[in-house]
Tab-separated table of C-alpha atoms in Angstrom:
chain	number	residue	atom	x	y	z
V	1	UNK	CA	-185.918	110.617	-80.379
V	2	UNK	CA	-187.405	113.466	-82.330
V	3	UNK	CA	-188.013	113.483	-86.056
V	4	UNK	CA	-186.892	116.380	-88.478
V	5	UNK	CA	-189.099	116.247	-91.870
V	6	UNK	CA	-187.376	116.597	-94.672
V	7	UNK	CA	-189.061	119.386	-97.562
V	8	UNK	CA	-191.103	117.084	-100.043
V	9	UNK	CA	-188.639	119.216	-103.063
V	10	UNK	CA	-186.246	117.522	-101.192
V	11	UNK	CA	-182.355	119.020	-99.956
V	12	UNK	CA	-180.163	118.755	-102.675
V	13	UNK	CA	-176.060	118.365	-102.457
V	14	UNK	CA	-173.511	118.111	-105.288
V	15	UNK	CA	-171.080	115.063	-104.355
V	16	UNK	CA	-167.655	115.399	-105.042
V	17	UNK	CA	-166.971	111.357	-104.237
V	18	UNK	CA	-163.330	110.671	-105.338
V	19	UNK	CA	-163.117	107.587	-107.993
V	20	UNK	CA	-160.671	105.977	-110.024
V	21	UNK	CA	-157.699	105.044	-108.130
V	22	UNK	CA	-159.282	101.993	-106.029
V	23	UNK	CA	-159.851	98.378	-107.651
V	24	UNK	CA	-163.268	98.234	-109.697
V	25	UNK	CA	-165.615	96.812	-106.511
V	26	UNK	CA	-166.055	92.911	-106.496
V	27	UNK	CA	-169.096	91.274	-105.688
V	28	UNK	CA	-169.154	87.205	-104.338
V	29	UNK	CA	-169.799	84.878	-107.228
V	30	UNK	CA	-171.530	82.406	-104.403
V	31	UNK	CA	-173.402	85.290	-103.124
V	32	UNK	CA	-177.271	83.704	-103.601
V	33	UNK	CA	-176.330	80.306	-102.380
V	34	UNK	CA	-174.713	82.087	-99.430
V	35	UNK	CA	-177.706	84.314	-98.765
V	36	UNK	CA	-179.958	81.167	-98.918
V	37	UNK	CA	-177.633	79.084	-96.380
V	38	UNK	CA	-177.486	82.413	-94.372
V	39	UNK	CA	-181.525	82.388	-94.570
V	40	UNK	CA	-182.142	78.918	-94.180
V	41	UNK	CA	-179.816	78.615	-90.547
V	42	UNK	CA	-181.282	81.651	-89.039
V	43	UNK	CA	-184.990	80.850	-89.696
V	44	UNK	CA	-184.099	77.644	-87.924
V	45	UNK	CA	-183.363	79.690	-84.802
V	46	UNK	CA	-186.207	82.580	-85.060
V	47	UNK	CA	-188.226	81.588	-82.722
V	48	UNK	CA	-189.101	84.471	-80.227
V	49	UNK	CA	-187.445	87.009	-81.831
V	50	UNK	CA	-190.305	88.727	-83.907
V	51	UNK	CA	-190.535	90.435	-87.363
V	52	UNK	CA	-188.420	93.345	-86.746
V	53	UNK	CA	-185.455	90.888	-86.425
V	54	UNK	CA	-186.699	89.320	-89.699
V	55	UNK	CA	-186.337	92.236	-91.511
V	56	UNK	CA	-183.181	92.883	-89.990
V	57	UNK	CA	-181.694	89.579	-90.877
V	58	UNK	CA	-183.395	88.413	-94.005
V	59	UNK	CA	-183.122	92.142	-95.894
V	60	UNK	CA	-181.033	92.169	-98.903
V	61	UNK	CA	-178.870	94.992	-97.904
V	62	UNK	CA	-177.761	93.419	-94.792
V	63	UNK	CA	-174.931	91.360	-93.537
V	64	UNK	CA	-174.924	89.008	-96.724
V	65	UNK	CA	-174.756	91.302	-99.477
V	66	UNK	CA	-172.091	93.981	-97.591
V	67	UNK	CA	-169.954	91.241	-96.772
V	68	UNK	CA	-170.322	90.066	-100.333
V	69	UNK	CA	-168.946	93.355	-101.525
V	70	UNK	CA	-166.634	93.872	-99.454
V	71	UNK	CA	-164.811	90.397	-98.975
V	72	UNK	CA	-165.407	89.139	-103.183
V	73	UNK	CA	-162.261	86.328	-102.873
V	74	UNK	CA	-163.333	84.574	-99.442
V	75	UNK	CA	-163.141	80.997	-99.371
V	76	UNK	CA	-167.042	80.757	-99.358
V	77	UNK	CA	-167.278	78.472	-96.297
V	78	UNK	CA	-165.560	80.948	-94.346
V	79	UNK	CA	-167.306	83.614	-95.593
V	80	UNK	CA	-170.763	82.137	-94.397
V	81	UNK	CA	-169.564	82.358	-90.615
V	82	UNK	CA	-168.710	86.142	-91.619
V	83	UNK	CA	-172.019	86.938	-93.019
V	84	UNK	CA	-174.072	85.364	-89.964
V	85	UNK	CA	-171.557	87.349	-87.395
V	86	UNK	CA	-172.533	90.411	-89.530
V	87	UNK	CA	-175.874	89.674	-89.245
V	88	UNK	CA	-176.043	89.210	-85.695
V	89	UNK	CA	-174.069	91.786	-84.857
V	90	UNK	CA	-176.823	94.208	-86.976
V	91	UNK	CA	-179.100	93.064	-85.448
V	92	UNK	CA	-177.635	93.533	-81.593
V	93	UNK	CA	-176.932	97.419	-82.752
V	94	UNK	CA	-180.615	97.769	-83.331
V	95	UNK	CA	-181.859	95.820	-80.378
V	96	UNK	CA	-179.360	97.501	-78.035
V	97	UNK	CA	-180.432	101.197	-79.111
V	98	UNK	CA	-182.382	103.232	-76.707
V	99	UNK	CA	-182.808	102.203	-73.487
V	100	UNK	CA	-183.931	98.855	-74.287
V	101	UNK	CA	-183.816	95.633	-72.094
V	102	UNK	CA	-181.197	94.110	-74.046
V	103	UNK	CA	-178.768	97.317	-73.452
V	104	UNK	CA	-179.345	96.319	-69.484
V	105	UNK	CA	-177.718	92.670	-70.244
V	106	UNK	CA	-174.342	94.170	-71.260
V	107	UNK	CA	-172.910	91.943	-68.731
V	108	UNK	CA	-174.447	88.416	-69.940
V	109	UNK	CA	-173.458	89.160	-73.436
V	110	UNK	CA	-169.637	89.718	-72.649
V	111	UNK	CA	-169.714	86.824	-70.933
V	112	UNK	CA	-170.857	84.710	-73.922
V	113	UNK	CA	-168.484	86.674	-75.587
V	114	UNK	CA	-165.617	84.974	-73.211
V	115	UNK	CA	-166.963	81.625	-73.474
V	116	UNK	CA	-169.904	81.008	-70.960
V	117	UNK	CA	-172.870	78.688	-71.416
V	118	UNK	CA	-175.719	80.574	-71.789
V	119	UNK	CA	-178.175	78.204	-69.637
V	120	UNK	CA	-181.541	80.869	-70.100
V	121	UNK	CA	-181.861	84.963	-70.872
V	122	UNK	CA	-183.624	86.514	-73.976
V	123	UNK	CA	-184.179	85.307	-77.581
V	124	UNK	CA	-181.498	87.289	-79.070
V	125	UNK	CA	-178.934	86.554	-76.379
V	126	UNK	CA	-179.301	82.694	-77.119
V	127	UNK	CA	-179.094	83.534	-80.995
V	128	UNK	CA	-175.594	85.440	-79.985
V	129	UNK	CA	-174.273	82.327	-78.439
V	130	UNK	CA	-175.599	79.757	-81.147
V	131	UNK	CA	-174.293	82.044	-84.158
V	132	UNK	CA	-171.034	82.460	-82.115
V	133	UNK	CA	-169.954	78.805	-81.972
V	134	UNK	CA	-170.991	78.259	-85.910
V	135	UNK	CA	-168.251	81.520	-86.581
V	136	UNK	CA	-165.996	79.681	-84.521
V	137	UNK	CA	-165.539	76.844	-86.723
V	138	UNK	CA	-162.230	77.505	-88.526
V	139	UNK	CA	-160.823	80.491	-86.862
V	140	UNK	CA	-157.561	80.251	-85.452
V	141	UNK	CA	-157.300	81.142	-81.891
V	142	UNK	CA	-155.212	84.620	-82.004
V	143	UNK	CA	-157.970	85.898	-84.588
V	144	UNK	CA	-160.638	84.731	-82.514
V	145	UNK	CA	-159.428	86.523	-79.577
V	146	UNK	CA	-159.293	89.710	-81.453
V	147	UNK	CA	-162.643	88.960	-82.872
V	148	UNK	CA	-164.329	88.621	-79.339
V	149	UNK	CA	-162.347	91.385	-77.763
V	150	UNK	CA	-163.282	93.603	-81.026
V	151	UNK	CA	-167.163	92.693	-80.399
V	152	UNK	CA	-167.071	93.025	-76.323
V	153	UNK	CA	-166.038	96.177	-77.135
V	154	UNK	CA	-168.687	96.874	-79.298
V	155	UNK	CA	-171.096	95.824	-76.480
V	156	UNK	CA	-169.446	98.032	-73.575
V	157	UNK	CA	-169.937	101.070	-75.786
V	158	UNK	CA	-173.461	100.272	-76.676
V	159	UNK	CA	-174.030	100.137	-72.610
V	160	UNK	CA	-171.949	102.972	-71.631
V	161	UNK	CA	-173.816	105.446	-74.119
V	162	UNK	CA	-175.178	108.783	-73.879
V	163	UNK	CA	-176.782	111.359	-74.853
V	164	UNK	CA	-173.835	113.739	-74.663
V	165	UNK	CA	-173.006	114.704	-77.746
V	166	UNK	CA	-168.998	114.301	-79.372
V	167	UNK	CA	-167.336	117.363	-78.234
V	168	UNK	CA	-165.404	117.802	-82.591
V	169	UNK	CA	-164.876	115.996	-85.239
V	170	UNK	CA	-161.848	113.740	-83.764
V	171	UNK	CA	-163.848	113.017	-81.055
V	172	UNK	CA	-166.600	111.795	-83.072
V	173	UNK	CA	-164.193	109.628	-84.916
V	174	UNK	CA	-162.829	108.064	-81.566
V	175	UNK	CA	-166.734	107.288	-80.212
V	176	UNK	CA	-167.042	105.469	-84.171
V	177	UNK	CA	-163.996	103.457	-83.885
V	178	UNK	CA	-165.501	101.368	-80.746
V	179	UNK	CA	-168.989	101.395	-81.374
V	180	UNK	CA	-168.903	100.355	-85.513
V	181	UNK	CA	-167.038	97.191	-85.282
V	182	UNK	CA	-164.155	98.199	-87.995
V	183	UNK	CA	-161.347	96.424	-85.903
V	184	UNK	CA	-163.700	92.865	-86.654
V	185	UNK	CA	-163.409	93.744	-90.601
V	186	UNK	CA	-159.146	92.976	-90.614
V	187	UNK	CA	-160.298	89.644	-88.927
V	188	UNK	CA	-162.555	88.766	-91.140
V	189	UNK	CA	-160.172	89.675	-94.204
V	190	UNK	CA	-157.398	87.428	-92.751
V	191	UNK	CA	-159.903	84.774	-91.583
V	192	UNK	CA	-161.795	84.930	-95.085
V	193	UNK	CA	-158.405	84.637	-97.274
V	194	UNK	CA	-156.819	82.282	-94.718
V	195	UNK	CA	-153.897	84.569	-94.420
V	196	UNK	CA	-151.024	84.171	-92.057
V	197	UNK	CA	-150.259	87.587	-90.926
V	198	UNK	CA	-147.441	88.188	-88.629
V	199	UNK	CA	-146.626	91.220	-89.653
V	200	UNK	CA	-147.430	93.710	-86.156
V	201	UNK	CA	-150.334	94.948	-85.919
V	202	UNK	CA	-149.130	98.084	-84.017
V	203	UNK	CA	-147.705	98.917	-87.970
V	204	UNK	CA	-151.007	98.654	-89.509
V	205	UNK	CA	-151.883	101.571	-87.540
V	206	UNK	CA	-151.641	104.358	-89.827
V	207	UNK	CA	-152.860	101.992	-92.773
V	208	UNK	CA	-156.194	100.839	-90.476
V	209	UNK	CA	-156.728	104.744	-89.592
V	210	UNK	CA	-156.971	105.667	-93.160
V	211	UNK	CA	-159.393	102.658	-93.785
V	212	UNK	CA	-161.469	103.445	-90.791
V	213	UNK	CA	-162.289	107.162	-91.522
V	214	UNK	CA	-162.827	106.065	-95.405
V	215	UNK	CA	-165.298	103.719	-94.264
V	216	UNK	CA	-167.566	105.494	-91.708
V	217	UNK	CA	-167.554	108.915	-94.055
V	218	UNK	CA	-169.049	106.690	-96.911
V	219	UNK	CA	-171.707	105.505	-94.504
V	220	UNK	CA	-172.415	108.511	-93.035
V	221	UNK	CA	-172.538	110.394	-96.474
V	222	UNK	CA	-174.367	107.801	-98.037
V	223	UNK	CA	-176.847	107.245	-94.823
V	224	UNK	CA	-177.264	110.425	-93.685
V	225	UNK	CA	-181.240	110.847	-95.759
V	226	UNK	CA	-182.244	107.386	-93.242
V	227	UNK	CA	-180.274	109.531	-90.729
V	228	UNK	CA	-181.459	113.077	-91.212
V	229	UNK	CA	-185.525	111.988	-90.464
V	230	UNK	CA	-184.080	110.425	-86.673
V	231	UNK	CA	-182.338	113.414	-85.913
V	232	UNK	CA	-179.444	110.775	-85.525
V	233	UNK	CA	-176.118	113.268	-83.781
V	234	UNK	CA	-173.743	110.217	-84.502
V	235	UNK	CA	-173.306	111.122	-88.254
V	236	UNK	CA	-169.878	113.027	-89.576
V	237	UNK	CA	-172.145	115.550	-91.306
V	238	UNK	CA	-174.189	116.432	-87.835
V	239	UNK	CA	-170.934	116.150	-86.244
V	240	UNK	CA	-169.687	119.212	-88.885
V	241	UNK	CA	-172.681	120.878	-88.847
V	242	UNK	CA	-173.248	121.060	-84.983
V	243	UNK	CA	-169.281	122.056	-83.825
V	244	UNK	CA	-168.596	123.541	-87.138
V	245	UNK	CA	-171.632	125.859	-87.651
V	246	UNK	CA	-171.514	124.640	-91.393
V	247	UNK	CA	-174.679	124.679	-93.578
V	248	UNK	CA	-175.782	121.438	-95.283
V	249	UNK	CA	-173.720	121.351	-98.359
V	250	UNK	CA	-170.552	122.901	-96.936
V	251	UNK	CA	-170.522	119.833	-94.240
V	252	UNK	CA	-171.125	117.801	-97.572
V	253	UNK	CA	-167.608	119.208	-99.068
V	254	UNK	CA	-166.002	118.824	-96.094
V	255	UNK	CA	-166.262	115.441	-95.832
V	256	UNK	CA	-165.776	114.752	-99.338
V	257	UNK	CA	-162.523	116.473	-98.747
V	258	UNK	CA	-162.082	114.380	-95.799
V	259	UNK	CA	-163.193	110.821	-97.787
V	260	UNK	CA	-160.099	111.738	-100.682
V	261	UNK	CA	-157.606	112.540	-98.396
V	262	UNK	CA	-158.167	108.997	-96.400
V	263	UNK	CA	-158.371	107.056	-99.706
V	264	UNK	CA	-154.487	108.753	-100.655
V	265	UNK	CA	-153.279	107.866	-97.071
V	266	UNK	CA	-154.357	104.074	-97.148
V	267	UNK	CA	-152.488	104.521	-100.823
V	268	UNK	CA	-149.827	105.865	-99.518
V	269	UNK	CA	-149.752	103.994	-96.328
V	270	UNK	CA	-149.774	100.859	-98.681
V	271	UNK	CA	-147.032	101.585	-100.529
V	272	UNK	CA	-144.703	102.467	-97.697
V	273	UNK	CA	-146.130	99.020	-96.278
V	274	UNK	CA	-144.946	96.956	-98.919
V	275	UNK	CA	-141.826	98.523	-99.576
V	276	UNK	CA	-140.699	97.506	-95.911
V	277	UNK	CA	-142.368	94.707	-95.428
V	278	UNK	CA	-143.111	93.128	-98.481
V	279	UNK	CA	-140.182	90.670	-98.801
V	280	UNK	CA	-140.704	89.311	-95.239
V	281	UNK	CA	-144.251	89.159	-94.993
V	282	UNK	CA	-145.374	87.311	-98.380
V	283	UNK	CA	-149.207	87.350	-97.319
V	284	UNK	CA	-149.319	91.347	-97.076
V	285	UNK	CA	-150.058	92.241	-101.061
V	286	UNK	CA	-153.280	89.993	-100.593
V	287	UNK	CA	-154.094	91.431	-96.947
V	288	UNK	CA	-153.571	95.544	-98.993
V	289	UNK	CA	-155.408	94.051	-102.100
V	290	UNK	CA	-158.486	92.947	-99.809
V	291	UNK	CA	-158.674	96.037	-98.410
V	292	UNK	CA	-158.691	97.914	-101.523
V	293	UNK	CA	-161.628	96.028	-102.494
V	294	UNK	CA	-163.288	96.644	-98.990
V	295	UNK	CA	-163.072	100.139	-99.568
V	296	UNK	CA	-164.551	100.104	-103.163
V	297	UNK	CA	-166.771	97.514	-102.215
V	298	UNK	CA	-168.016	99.383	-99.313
V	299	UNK	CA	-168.510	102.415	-101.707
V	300	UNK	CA	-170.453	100.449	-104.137
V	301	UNK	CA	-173.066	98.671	-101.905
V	302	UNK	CA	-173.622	102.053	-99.546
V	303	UNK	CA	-174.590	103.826	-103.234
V	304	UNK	CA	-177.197	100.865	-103.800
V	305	UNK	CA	-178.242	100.244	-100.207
V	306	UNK	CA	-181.964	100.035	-99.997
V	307	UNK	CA	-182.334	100.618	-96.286
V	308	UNK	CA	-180.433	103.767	-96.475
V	309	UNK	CA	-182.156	105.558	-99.979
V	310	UNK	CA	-185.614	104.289	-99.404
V	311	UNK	CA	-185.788	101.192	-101.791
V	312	UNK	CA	-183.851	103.123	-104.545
V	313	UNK	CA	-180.097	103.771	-105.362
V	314	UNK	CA	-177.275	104.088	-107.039
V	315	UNK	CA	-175.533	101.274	-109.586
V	316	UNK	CA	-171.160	102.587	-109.508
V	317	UNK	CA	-171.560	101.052	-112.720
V	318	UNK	CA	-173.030	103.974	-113.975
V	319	UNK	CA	-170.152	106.609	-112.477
V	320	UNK	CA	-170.318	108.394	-109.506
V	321	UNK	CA	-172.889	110.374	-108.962
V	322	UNK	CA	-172.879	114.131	-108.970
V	323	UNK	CA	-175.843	115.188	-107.060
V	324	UNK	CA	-177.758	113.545	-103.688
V	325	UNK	CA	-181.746	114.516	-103.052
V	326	UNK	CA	-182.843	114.099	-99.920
V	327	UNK	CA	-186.367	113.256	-100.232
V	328	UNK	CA	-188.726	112.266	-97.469
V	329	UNK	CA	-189.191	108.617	-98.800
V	330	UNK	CA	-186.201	108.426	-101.131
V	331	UNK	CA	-182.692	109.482	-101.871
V	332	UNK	CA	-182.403	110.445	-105.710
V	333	UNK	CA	-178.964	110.547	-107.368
V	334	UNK	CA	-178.256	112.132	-110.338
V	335	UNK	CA	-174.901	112.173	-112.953
């Protein structure tokens, strides 16, 4: 893939991220004992898989301290099968980039995924299969089908990609939906709360849309210094600035525009929600709550993310940040 430098002054963008109307983010209270359990039971099953894998799975700003964020009330024991199915599931994204042997075992994987034995094939299928039965313990069986048919899914993208790019912006958004996993984060807010849900999911449509588009545009905002050296195409702001013919900061305000106006449709979306639902569905204000804080959460560990800015940051503590510098080695933010 070819490289684009960045200037050593560095690009800079003013931020308009919106703020104030989502709960304050949460972060675990058990997170360090979780990240050491998380540690300890994957360096029991490293062998093989080599030291890019390590730093995938033993980073800080991985699968441990997202899920952290974005899941703060999980019953912790459930949340340590979430953070190892993050983790995993990280680490297959990287592995499967490219045209990489592991992208040419689509097939094996999916049928872990439904339940085979895996009997020989690489290191980092046979870490798929062990990490899959420890997330198994405890889920009920209609989440876990939605969990595995949420990750196959994940996997037949990752095979069936090219090097065509999106065609516009709603096209980009439909490529996203299968390939980042979203539809596995409901799961793991229902399996992490323990909540009943028989409310449809058909009408959590609207509500999941709004949650998907605010999630992706914070990642792809917040990402796009990591993203902007690989000449990565699958970002919202190449996206804008490809079909669009938008200069740097103008693709910035676009999707700023873009990130409010999905944060007041999952508002509005849960209001209408529990106004006709409410009553009959007592586990939905928790299910709405939880995502609330996966949104703010989300927003909160993509500012501080290490892998994305270079080892640097941004505490929400502090505000939101005005201005992003893209820097070769660094993303600066200022207030």
């Amino acid at each position: 893939m070819p490289t684009t430098t960045l200037p050593e002054q560095g690009l800079a963008v003013v931020l308009r991220l919106p703020h104030g109307r989502l709960p304050v983010p949460g972060d675990h209270p058990a997170r360090t004992a979780l990240r050491e359990r998380h540690d300890a039971w994957f360096r029991e099953r490293m062998s093989g898989l080599g030291l890019d894998a390590e730093r995938r799975l033993f980073e800080e700003c991985e699968g441990v301290s997202l899920m952290c964020r974005v899941l703060p009330d999980a019953d912790g024991e459930r949340l340590l099968g979430i953070c190892l199915a993050a983790s995993v599931l990280f680490l297959l994204d990287d592995v499967t980039d490219g045209d990489s042997a592991e992208r040419t075992r689509a097939d094996q994987y999916l049928a872990v995924l439904a339940g085979a034995t895996v009997t020989d094939g690489s290191a980092h299928l046979r870490l798929l299969a062990q990490t899959l039965t420890r997330v198994r313990e405890g889920v009920s069986d209609p989440l876990w089908a939605r969990f595995t048919a949420g990750f196959s899914e994940v996997v037949s993208t990752a095979a069936a990609k090219t090097a065509a790019p999106v065609p516009d912006y709603p096209g980009y958004l439909a490529v996203r939906r299968a390939d980042a996993a979203f539809d596995l984060v409901g799961v793991a807010i229902e399996h992490g709360l323990a909540l009943d849900l028989r409310l449809d999911q058909r009408r959590l449509g609207a509500l999941l849309d709004a949650c998907f588009e605010h999630t992706i545009l914070v990642n792809d905002l917040l990402s796009y210094r990591k993203e902007y050296a690989a000449d990565e195409p699958m970002n919202a702001l190449s996206v804008l600035r490809r079909t669009r013919g938008l200069d740097l900061q103008q693709a910035v305000d676009e999707l700023c525009d873009r990130l409010a106006a999905a944060e007041t449709a999952f508002l509005a979306e849960s209001d209408r929600l529990l106004e006709r639902h409410g009553a009959a569905e007592p586990g939905l204000p928790r299910y709405l709550d939880a995502w609330a804080r996966m949104l703010s959460g989300n927003l909160a560990w993509s500012l501080a993310c290490p892998r994305y800015h270079g080892g640097g940051g941004w505490d929400w503590r502090a505000g939101m940040p005005a201005v992003m510098v893209l820097r070769p080695d660094r993303t600066e933010f200022h207030p």
